Amino acid sequence: MTIKQTFHKLGSPRSFDRLASILIPWFLSISVLLFATGLYGGLVYAPADYQQGDSFRIIYVHVPAAWMSMFCYVLLAASGAVTLIWRMKLADVVARAIAPLGASFTFIALFTGSIWGKPMWGTYWVWDARLTSELILLFLYFGFMALQAAIDDRKNAAKAGALLALVGVINLPIIHFSVEWWNTLHQGATVTKFDSPSIATSMLIPLLIMFAAFKTYFFAIMLIRARAELLWSERKAKWVCEHPEVRQ
Amino acid sequence: MWKHFTIVVGRDLRIAFRNPGDFLNPLMFFVIITCLFPLGIGSSPQQLAEVAPGIVWVTALLSTLLGLEGLFKQDFEDGSLEQLCLAPTPLSLLAFGKITAHWLIYGLPIVIMSPLIGVLLHLDSQAFVTLVLSLLLGTPSLSLIGAIGVGLTAGLRRGGVLLTLLILPLYIPILIFGASAIQSAALGFDATGQLYILSSLLVLSLITTPFATAAAIRITIN
């Protein structure tokens, strides 16, 4: 089978539905397993930090969430590009599934960061470069979701959202670097402990496991959401009416 | 081709001058909002001078947004936007014409008015040239970037608030460098670095946003 055929096959709602229904249980169970090991490793196995004590353990949620927040936006823009270039309906379904997930990851990163910041920095919020760009990322997600919600016509909403996501992804590095520059000018680097790559292996391994857990969790939930979205938008199609899991 | 560009600019300027209220209102908004800050923060000249760069830029940003909302709205409603799409001239060029006219109507008056605001906010006099220059280089980018959002929301009933939500995050780099240029100049430092970055952002938006705006208009018209 050529690449083009695979592409076409994957793009058809029906085969996507079938593929997703096979993949979802796998992703879910792997994610549960990884979460269990990662959390055990992070909360029990990893030694306490010599400076921050046990409160550093929040990085096992915070850092993967922050990574995922950026990954999701790139994926959102990529599916936007597919929507605009190949007019693939599936890409829009995936984009719609990604956006709220990405926004949640961004929120989790901000929230966990702020409850960690209170004992460590003595304040819930500092206008640190990273925090600020993460906050702006959250606004970009909100903008995308608001635009999608405001346009009634599905096809137009898909294209408009795709364009916005592409503009956003071009702007994201510019925003990031300008915020970094702004911060260094205004106040010296407050706390950049995460910047030093000197993290002990016993702390790093659970972090990487947690990252894999977040990623598999994301794919599982994204596929579930995309599948539901697809079944709803194709609800008049014959294959959906005959779908064993669909109740009429 | 450039003839069509000038025709679009001329048309929009003519329409604006027949309804002076349209372009005077955002300018009044700009002045009134800046006057609210001393009332809210306190009238100490030192304090005002400290926050003046940020105030000038944030209000410039908001008044640009206020003017932007109508950029394609009327043309969308009376169908002339559709005609622009059908014209053999590239839509990106025509959109660029409309953006240029928009900046001349809304952006330029802000730039001209800004020294007055500087006086009201007790900005250090050595920063005045930088104030005008930074706005001169920054506000066109605001119009250009904003036009993408306007193109996407022109067909929506309550596009105004949505527009701010879409566009304001994208304005942050310009706000940062614009305000910091004035701040540096007020403290007696060299601000050429920030002005160079503002110019490069302007060049980047000049060469990319007309195409994105054209794509956005086509989505809306569809």
Short mmCIF file of C-alpha atoms in Angstrom, two decimals:
data_model
loop_
_atom_site.label_atom_id
_atom_site.label_comp_id
_atom_site.label_asym_id
_atom_site.label_seq_id
_atom_site.Cartn_x
_atom_site.Cartn_y
_atom_site.Cartn_z
CA MET A 1 0.00 0.00 0.00
CA THR A 2 1.40 3.38 -0.92
CA ILE A 3 1.60 6.25 1.51
CA LYS A 4 -1.22 8.00 -0.28
CA GLN A 5 -3.53 5.03 0.11
CA THR A 6 -2.73 4.73 3.81
CA PHE A 7 -3.40 8.41 4.16
CA HIS A 8 -6.75 8.08 2.45
CA LYS A 9 -7.71 5.07 4.48
CA LEU A 10 -6.82 6.76 7.73
CA GLY A 11 -8.72 9.80 6.61
CA SER A 12 -11.95 7.94 6.15
CA PRO A 13 -14.09 8.33 9.27
CA ARG A 14 -15.00 4.69 9.39
CA SER A 15 -11.51 3.26 9.42
CA PHE A 16 -10.39 5.94 11.85
CA ASP A 17 -13.20 4.89 14.16
CA ARG A 18 -12.14 1.27 13.94
CA LEU A 19 -8.48 2.08 14.48
CA ALA A 20 -9.28 4.34 17.41
CA SER A 21 -11.45 1.72 19.09
CA ILE A 22 -8.52 -0.70 18.93
CA LEU A 23 -5.92 1.82 20.11
CA ILE A 24 -7.84 3.43 22.97
CA PRO A 25 -7.74 0.45 25.42
CA TRP A 26 -4.03 0.00 24.73
CA PHE A 27 -3.19 3.62 25.36
CA LEU A 28 -5.37 3.69 28.45
CA SER A 29 -3.89 0.60 30.05
CA ILE A 30 -0.31 1.57 29.24
CA SER A 31 -0.98 5.00 30.66
CA VAL A 32 -2.40 3.60 33.90
CA LEU A 33 0.63 1.35 34.27
CA LEU A 34 3.04 4.19 33.59
CA PHE A 35 1.21 6.48 35.99
CA ALA A 36 1.43 3.85 38.72
CA THR A 37 5.17 3.29 38.25
CA GLY A 38 5.93 6.95 37.65
CA LEU A 39 4.02 8.13 40.71
CA TYR A 40 5.59 5.44 42.88
CA GLY A 41 9.00 6.37 41.56
CA GLY A 42 8.42 10.05 41.99
CA LEU A 43 6.70 10.05 45.36
CA VAL A 44 8.49 7.16 47.08
CA TYR A 45 11.60 5.99 45.27
CA ALA A 46 13.17 9.34 44.36
CA PRO A 47 15.11 10.92 47.22
CA ALA A 48 13.97 14.21 48.68
CA ASP A 49 15.75 17.26 47.33
CA TYR A 50 18.49 18.55 49.61
CA GLN A 51 17.17 22.08 49.33
CA GLN A 52 13.48 21.83 48.59
CA GLY A 53 12.71 18.72 50.58
CA ASP A 54 9.63 16.83 49.51
CA SER A 55 7.92 19.75 47.85
CA PHE A 56 10.06 19.31 44.74
CA ARG A 57 8.00 16.18 44.00
CA ILE A 58 5.37 18.32 42.32
CA ILE A 59 7.64 18.42 39.27
CA TYR A 60 6.40 14.94 38.43
CA VAL A 61 3.10 16.53 37.51
CA HIS A 62 4.22 20.03 36.73
CA VAL A 63 6.96 19.42 34.19
CA PRO A 64 5.16 16.78 32.09
CA ALA A 65 2.08 19.02 32.02
CA ALA A 66 4.16 21.96 30.84
CA TRP A 67 5.80 19.84 28.14
CA MET A 68 2.44 18.53 27.01
CA SER A 69 0.98 22.03 26.87
CA MET A 70 3.48 23.01 24.20
CA PHE A 71 3.34 19.67 22.42
CA CYS A 72 -0.45 20.01 22.13
CA TYR A 73 -0.22 23.45 20.56
CA VAL A 74 2.25 22.24 17.96
CA LEU A 75 -0.02 19.29 17.24
CA LEU A 76 -2.97 21.66 17.01
CA ALA A 77 -1.13 23.79 14.45
CA ALA A 78 -0.04 20.68 12.54
CA SER A 79 -3.59 19.44 12.25
CA GLY A 80 -4.55 22.99 11.26
CA ALA A 81 -2.05 22.80 8.41
CA VAL A 82 -3.51 19.45 7.32
CA THR A 83 -7.00 20.97 7.40
CA LEU A 84 -5.95 23.90 5.21
CA ILE A 85 -3.75 21.99 2.77
CA TRP A 86 -5.53 18.67 2.28
CA ARG A 87 -8.99 19.66 3.57
CA MET A 88 -9.03 16.51 5.65
CA LYS A 89 -12.07 16.42 7.84
CA LEU A 90 -10.37 14.19 10.34
CA ALA A 91 -7.74 16.83 11.06
CA ASP A 92 -10.43 19.22 12.24
CA VAL A 93 -11.93 16.56 14.48
CA VAL A 94 -8.51 15.94 15.99
CA ALA A 95 -7.91 19.69 16.45
CA ARG A 96 -11.21 20.05 18.27
CA ALA A 97 -10.25 17.14 20.49
CA ILE A 98 -6.79 18.56 21.23
CA ALA A 99 -7.64 22.16 22.13
CA PRO A 100 -9.39 21.64 25.51
CA LEU A 101 -6.81 19.02 26.46
CA GLY A 102 -3.97 21.37 25.69
CA ALA A 103 -5.66 24.13 27.65
CA SER A 104 -6.09 21.78 30.62
CA PHE A 105 -2.43 20.78 30.55
CA THR A 106 -1.48 24.45 30.45
CA PHE A 107 -3.76 25.15 33.38
CA ILE A 108 -2.35 22.22 35.36
CA ALA A 109 1.18 23.44 34.69
CA LEU A 110 0.29 26.94 35.89
CA PHE A 111 -1.68 25.72 38.89
CA THR A 112 0.91 23.24 40.14
CA GLY A 113 3.63 25.79 39.52
CA SER A 114 1.84 28.34 41.62
CA ILE A 115 1.19 26.04 44.58
CA TRP A 116 4.84 25.03 44.43
CA GLY A 117 5.85 28.67 44.21
CA LYS A 118 4.13 29.66 47.46
CA PRO A 119 6.46 27.74 49.83
CA MET A 120 9.50 28.04 47.55
CA TRP A 121 9.39 31.60 46.29
CA GLY A 122 7.03 32.90 48.96
CA THR A 123 4.43 33.94 46.41
CA TYR A 124 1.85 32.29 44.21
CA TRP A 125 2.80 34.23 41.15
CA VAL A 126 5.88 35.91 39.80
CA TRP A 127 6.14 37.53 36.40
CA ASP A 128 8.84 35.11 35.44
CA ALA A 129 9.47 34.61 31.72
CA ARG A 130 8.37 30.99 31.70
CA LEU A 131 5.26 31.57 33.74
CA THR A 132 4.27 34.47 31.56
CA SER A 133 4.69 32.61 28.28
CA GLU A 134 2.74 29.68 29.70
CA LEU A 135 -0.06 32.07 30.65
CA ILE A 136 -0.07 33.54 27.15
CA LEU A 137 -0.22 30.03 25.76
CA LEU A 138 -3.37 29.50 27.81
CA PHE A 139 -4.85 32.65 26.26
CA LEU A 140 -4.00 31.34 22.79
CA TYR A 141 -5.88 28.12 23.55
CA PHE A 142 -8.85 30.14 24.82
CA GLY A 143 -8.82 32.21 21.64
CA PHE A 144 -8.83 29.10 19.48
CA MET A 145 -11.70 27.52 21.38
CA ALA A 146 -13.70 30.75 21.44
CA LEU A 147 -13.33 31.17 17.70
CA GLN A 148 -14.38 27.59 17.03
CA ALA A 149 -17.40 28.01 19.27
CA ALA A 150 -18.43 31.31 17.68
CA ILE A 151 -18.64 30.07 14.09
CA ASP A 152 -21.72 27.98 13.44
CA ASP A 153 -20.67 26.45 10.16
CA ARG A 154 -18.40 23.50 10.89
CA LYS A 155 -16.27 23.77 7.78
CA ASN A 156 -15.67 27.47 8.22
CA ALA A 157 -14.94 27.01 11.90
CA ALA A 158 -12.38 24.34 11.01
CA LYS A 159 -10.58 26.56 8.53
CA ALA A 160 -10.71 29.66 10.71
CA GLY A 161 -9.36 27.74 13.69
CA ALA A 162 -6.65 26.20 11.55
CA LEU A 163 -5.47 29.60 10.33
CA LEU A 164 -5.48 30.98 13.86
CA ALA A 165 -3.49 28.01 15.17
CA LEU A 166 -0.90 28.49 12.42
CA VAL A 167 -0.58 32.21 13.13
CA GLY A 168 -0.29 31.36 16.82
CA VAL A 169 2.43 28.78 16.33
CA ILE A 170 4.50 31.24 14.28
CA ASN A 171 4.05 33.83 17.00
CA LEU A 172 4.72 31.53 19.91
CA PRO A 173 8.55 31.59 19.65
CA ILE A 174 8.50 35.36 19.11
CA ILE A 175 6.31 35.79 22.18
CA HIS A 176 8.49 33.43 24.17
CA PHE A 177 11.74 35.20 23.36
CA SER A 178 10.33 38.67 23.81
CA VAL A 179 8.92 37.72 27.20
CA GLU A 180 12.24 36.24 28.19
CA TRP A 181 14.02 39.39 27.10
CA TRP A 182 11.47 41.57 28.93
CA ASN A 183 11.92 39.63 32.11
CA THR A 184 15.70 39.73 32.12
CA LEU A 185 15.56 43.46 31.61
CA HIS A 186 13.11 44.18 34.39
CA GLN A 187 14.22 41.87 37.14
CA GLY A 188 17.13 39.56 37.38
CA ALA A 189 16.44 35.86 37.05
CA THR A 190 14.47 35.16 40.21
CA VAL A 191 14.77 31.44 40.55
CA THR A 192 15.95 29.34 37.67
CA LYS A 193 16.53 26.09 39.45
CA PHE A 194 14.95 24.09 36.68
CA ASP A 195 17.36 25.54 34.22
CA SER A 196 20.28 23.65 35.65
CA PRO A 197 20.27 20.25 34.01
CA SER A 198 21.91 18.79 37.10
CA ILE A 199 19.14 16.47 38.15
CA ALA A 200 19.98 13.15 39.78
CA THR A 201 19.21 10.05 37.72
CA SER A 202 17.00 8.66 40.47
CA MET A 203 14.88 11.79 40.14
CA LEU A 204 15.05 11.92 36.36
CA ILE A 205 13.81 8.40 35.60
CA PRO A 206 10.42 8.80 37.31
CA LEU A 207 10.08 12.13 35.51
CA LEU A 208 10.59 10.49 32.14
CA ILE A 209 8.13 7.73 33.05
CA MET A 210 5.60 10.36 34.06
CA PHE A 211 6.17 12.10 30.77
CA ALA A 212 5.39 8.90 28.88
CA ALA A 213 2.34 8.42 31.10
CA PHE A 214 1.06 11.90 30.29
CA LYS A 215 1.64 11.32 26.62
CA THR A 216 -0.20 8.02 26.46
CA TYR A 217 -2.99 9.49 28.57
CA PHE A 218 -3.22 12.37 26.13
CA PHE A 219 -3.45 10.07 23.13
CA ALA A 220 -6.09 7.91 24.80
CA ILE A 221 -8.30 10.85 25.75
CA MET A 222 -7.70 12.61 22.44
CA LEU A 223 -8.79 9.51 20.52
CA ILE A 224 -11.87 9.06 22.71
CA ARG A 225 -12.84 12.69 22.18
CA ALA A 226 -12.11 12.57 18.45
CA ARG A 227 -14.09 9.38 18.11
CA ALA A 228 -17.12 10.82 19.86
CA GLU A 229 -16.86 14.00 17.81
CA LEU A 230 -16.62 12.01 14.60
CA LEU A 231 -19.56 9.76 15.41
CA TRP A 232 -21.63 12.83 16.24
CA SER A 233 -20.76 14.67 13.04
CA GLU A 234 -21.40 11.53 10.99
CA ARG A 235 -24.53 10.62 12.91
CA LYS A 236 -26.63 10.52 9.76
CA ALA A 237 -24.25 8.19 7.94
CA LYS A 238 -25.22 4.59 7.49
CA TRP A 239 -22.15 3.11 9.13
CA VAL A 240 -22.82 5.05 12.31
CA CYS A 241 -26.44 3.91 12.44
CA GLU A 242 -25.25 0.34 12.14
CA HIS A 243 -22.43 0.87 14.63
CA PRO A 244 -22.62 -1.76 17.40
CA GLU A 245 -21.69 0.77 20.09
CA VAL A 246 -24.20 3.40 19.04
CA ARG A 247 -27.63 3.35 20.62
CA GLN A 248 -30.35 4.94 18.59
CA MET B 1 -1.54 46.41 -9.82
CA TRP B 2 -0.44 49.14 -7.44
CA LYS B 3 -3.09 51.34 -9.00
CA HIS B 4 -5.71 49.10 -7.41
CA PHE B 5 -3.89 49.37 -4.12
CA THR B 6 -4.09 53.17 -4.22
CA ILE B 7 -7.73 53.02 -5.27
CA VAL B 8 -8.59 50.92 -2.21
CA VAL B 9 -6.62 53.23 0.07
CA GLY B 10 -8.27 56.31 -1.46
CA ARG B 11 -11.73 54.85 -1.15
CA ASP B 12 -11.33 53.98 2.51
CA LEU B 13 -9.83 57.37 3.30
CA ARG B 14 -12.72 59.11 1.55
CA ILE B 15 -15.28 57.06 3.47
CA ALA B 16 -13.51 57.84 6.72
CA PHE B 17 -13.39 61.57 6.08
CA ARG B 18 -17.11 61.65 5.35
CA ASN B 19 -17.78 60.20 8.83
CA PRO B 20 -15.17 61.95 10.93
CA GLY B 21 -16.71 60.53 14.09
CA ASP B 22 -15.54 57.07 13.11
CA PHE B 23 -11.89 57.90 13.29
CA LEU B 24 -12.07 60.62 15.92
CA ASN B 25 -13.72 58.37 18.48
CA PRO B 26 -10.82 55.91 18.92
CA LEU B 27 -8.51 58.92 19.18
CA MET B 28 -10.68 60.42 21.91
CA PHE B 29 -10.69 57.01 23.56
CA PHE B 30 -6.89 57.03 23.50
CA VAL B 31 -6.75 60.43 25.20
CA ILE B 32 -9.49 59.75 27.75
CA ILE B 33 -8.11 56.39 28.85
CA THR B 34 -4.64 57.85 29.43
CA CYS B 35 -6.25 60.60 31.51
CA LEU B 36 -7.91 58.00 33.70
CA PHE B 37 -4.58 56.63 34.87
CA PRO B 38 -3.45 59.68 36.84
CA LEU B 39 -6.89 59.73 38.46
CA GLY B 40 -6.55 56.08 39.41
CA ILE B 41 -2.89 55.87 40.34
CA GLY B 42 -2.33 59.30 41.82
CA SER B 43 -0.95 62.49 40.41
CA SER B 44 2.65 62.22 41.62
CA PRO B 45 4.74 63.18 38.56
CA GLN B 46 7.48 60.73 39.46
CA GLN B 47 5.12 57.80 39.70
CA LEU B 48 3.38 58.75 36.46
CA ALA B 49 6.64 59.12 34.58
CA GLU B 50 7.58 55.63 35.69
CA VAL B 51 4.46 53.97 34.30
CA ALA B 52 3.97 56.31 31.32
CA PRO B 53 5.65 54.06 28.68
CA GLY B 54 3.41 51.15 29.58
CA ILE B 55 0.27 53.28 29.73
CA VAL B 56 0.90 54.90 26.34
CA TRP B 57 1.49 51.52 24.71
CA VAL B 58 -1.40 49.68 26.31
CA THR B 59 -3.84 52.44 25.40
CA ALA B 60 -2.44 52.67 21.87
CA LEU B 61 -3.01 48.93 21.58
CA LEU B 62 -6.59 49.18 22.83
CA SER B 63 -7.52 52.09 20.60
CA THR B 64 -6.08 50.30 17.58
CA LEU B 65 -8.26 47.32 18.43
CA LEU B 66 -11.27 49.58 18.79
CA GLY B 67 -10.71 50.95 15.30
CA LEU B 68 -9.88 47.56 13.83
CA GLU B 69 -13.28 46.11 14.52
CA GLY B 70 -14.81 48.00 11.62
CA LEU B 71 -12.01 47.25 9.17
CA PHE B 72 -13.96 44.75 7.05
CA LYS B 73 -17.33 44.84 8.77
CA GLN B 74 -19.13 47.31 6.53
CA ASP B 75 -17.58 45.89 3.39
CA PHE B 76 -18.65 42.45 4.46
CA GLU B 77 -22.21 43.56 5.08
CA ASP B 78 -22.70 45.51 1.85
CA GLY B 79 -20.97 42.86 -0.24
CA SER B 80 -18.00 44.88 -1.43
CA LEU B 81 -15.64 42.50 0.34
CA GLU B 82 -16.97 39.76 -1.90
CA GLN B 83 -16.24 41.94 -4.93
CA LEU B 84 -12.69 42.42 -3.70
CA CYS B 85 -12.35 38.64 -3.51
CA LEU B 86 -13.53 38.28 -7.07
CA ALA B 87 -11.25 40.99 -8.43
CA PRO B 88 -8.35 39.80 -10.58
CA THR B 89 -5.94 41.75 -8.38
CA PRO B 90 -4.52 39.57 -5.57
CA LEU B 91 -6.70 39.82 -2.52
CA SER B 92 -3.65 40.12 -0.29
CA LEU B 93 -2.70 43.37 -2.02
CA LEU B 94 -6.21 44.80 -1.69
CA ALA B 95 -6.33 43.74 1.96
CA PHE B 96 -2.97 45.42 2.42
CA GLY B 97 -4.51 48.56 0.94
CA LYS B 98 -7.34 48.45 3.43
CA ILE B 99 -4.90 47.92 6.29
CA THR B 100 -2.78 50.84 5.09
CA ALA B 101 -5.83 53.09 5.02
CA HIS B 102 -6.77 51.85 8.46
CA TRP B 103 -3.38 52.74 9.85
CA LEU B 104 -3.49 56.19 8.25
CA ILE B 105 -6.90 56.78 9.83
CA TYR B 106 -6.39 55.25 13.28
CA GLY B 107 -2.68 54.63 13.81
CA LEU B 108 -1.13 57.85 12.56
CA PRO B 109 -3.32 60.17 14.70
CA ILE B 110 -2.23 58.21 17.76
CA VAL B 111 1.40 58.68 16.80
CA ILE B 112 0.85 62.40 16.29
CA MET B 113 -1.11 62.73 19.52
CA SER B 114 1.40 60.78 21.63
CA PRO B 115 3.70 63.69 22.66
CA LEU B 116 0.67 65.34 24.24
CA ILE B 117 0.06 62.19 26.25
CA GLY B 118 3.73 62.18 27.15
CA VAL B 119 3.36 65.69 28.57
CA LEU B 120 0.23 64.74 30.51
CA LEU B 121 2.02 61.77 32.06
CA HIS B 122 5.19 63.74 32.86
CA LEU B 123 7.33 61.57 30.62
CA ASP B 124 10.98 62.64 30.60
CA SER B 125 11.48 65.02 27.68
CA GLN B 126 14.48 63.10 26.34
CA ALA B 127 12.15 60.14 25.63
CA PHE B 128 9.79 62.03 23.34
CA VAL B 129 11.56 61.22 20.09
CA THR B 130 11.68 57.53 21.03
CA LEU B 131 8.02 57.67 22.05
CA VAL B 132 7.00 58.87 18.61
CA LEU B 133 9.43 56.57 16.79
CA SER B 134 8.39 53.47 18.70
CA LEU B 135 4.72 54.16 17.98
CA LEU B 136 5.52 54.94 14.36
CA LEU B 137 7.23 51.57 13.97
CA GLY B 138 4.91 49.59 16.22
CA THR B 139 1.37 50.68 15.37
CA PRO B 140 1.54 49.52 11.70
CA SER B 141 2.38 46.03 13.00
CA LEU B 142 -0.64 46.25 15.29
CA SER B 143 -2.90 47.02 12.32
CA LEU B 144 -1.32 44.31 10.19
CA ILE B 145 -1.56 41.54 12.80
CA GLY B 146 -5.00 42.63 13.90
CA ALA B 147 -6.31 42.43 10.35
CA ILE B 148 -5.99 38.63 10.42
CA GLY B 149 -8.29 38.47 13.41
CA VAL B 150 -10.71 40.94 11.84
CA GLY B 151 -10.79 38.84 8.68
CA LEU B 152 -11.71 35.80 10.73
CA THR B 153 -14.39 37.51 12.83
CA ALA B 154 -15.93 39.94 10.31
CA GLY B 155 -18.85 37.64 9.60
CA LEU B 156 -19.73 37.03 13.23
CA ARG B 157 -22.41 38.95 15.05
CA ARG B 158 -20.48 39.65 18.22
CA GLY B 159 -16.99 39.56 16.83
CA GLY B 160 -15.67 42.49 18.86
CA VAL B 161 -14.86 40.79 22.15
CA LEU B 162 -13.73 37.67 20.34
CA LEU B 163 -11.35 39.78 18.29
CA THR B 164 -9.63 41.07 21.42
CA LEU B 165 -9.30 37.52 22.71
CA LEU B 166 -7.68 36.35 19.47
CA ILE B 167 -5.42 39.29 18.86
CA LEU B 168 -4.19 40.66 22.18
CA PRO B 169 -1.87 37.71 22.94
CA LEU B 170 -0.24 38.25 19.55
CA TYR B 171 0.40 41.90 20.38
CA ILE B 172 2.56 41.13 23.39
CA PRO B 173 5.98 41.25 21.68
CA ILE B 174 5.25 44.67 20.19
CA LEU B 175 4.00 45.95 23.53
CA ILE B 176 7.12 44.71 25.29
CA PHE B 177 9.62 46.25 22.90
CA GLY B 178 7.63 49.44 22.36
CA ALA B 179 7.25 50.19 26.05
CA SER B 180 10.81 49.19 26.85
CA ALA B 181 12.19 51.47 24.13
CA ILE B 182 10.50 54.46 25.77
CA GLN B 183 11.58 53.30 29.20
CA SER B 184 15.23 53.04 28.15
CA ALA B 185 15.11 56.46 26.53
CA ALA B 186 13.52 57.99 29.63
CA LEU B 187 16.33 56.61 31.76
CA GLY B 188 18.87 58.07 29.37
CA PHE B 189 19.90 54.79 27.76
CA ASP B 190 20.18 53.98 24.12
CA ALA B 191 16.94 52.60 22.69
CA THR B 192 18.09 51.74 19.17
CA GLY B 193 18.10 48.02 19.96
CA GLN B 194 14.41 47.96 20.78
CA LEU B 195 13.61 50.17 17.79
CA TYR B 196 15.50 47.78 15.52
CA ILE B 197 13.49 44.87 16.88
CA LEU B 198 10.27 46.81 16.36
CA SER B 199 11.31 47.47 12.76
CA SER B 200 12.11 43.82 12.18
CA LEU B 201 8.72 42.84 13.62
CA LEU B 202 7.18 45.36 11.24
CA VAL B 203 9.01 43.88 8.26
CA LEU B 204 7.98 40.39 9.31
CA SER B 205 4.32 41.39 9.61
CA LEU B 206 4.49 43.33 6.34
CA ILE B 207 5.58 40.30 4.38
CA THR B 208 3.41 37.68 6.06
CA THR B 209 0.15 39.13 7.37
CA PRO B 210 -1.42 40.33 4.08
CA PHE B 211 -1.47 36.72 2.88
CA ALA B 212 -2.89 35.43 6.14
CA THR B 213 -5.49 38.22 6.08
CA ALA B 214 -6.48 37.30 2.53
CA ALA B 215 -6.87 33.66 3.59
CA ALA B 216 -8.95 34.75 6.58
CA ILE B 217 -11.24 36.88 4.39
CA ARG B 218 -11.76 33.98 2.01
CA ILE B 219 -12.79 31.75 4.92
CA THR B 220 -15.25 34.38 6.13
CA ILE B 221 -16.72 35.01 2.67
CA ASN B 222 -17.13 31.31 2.01
#
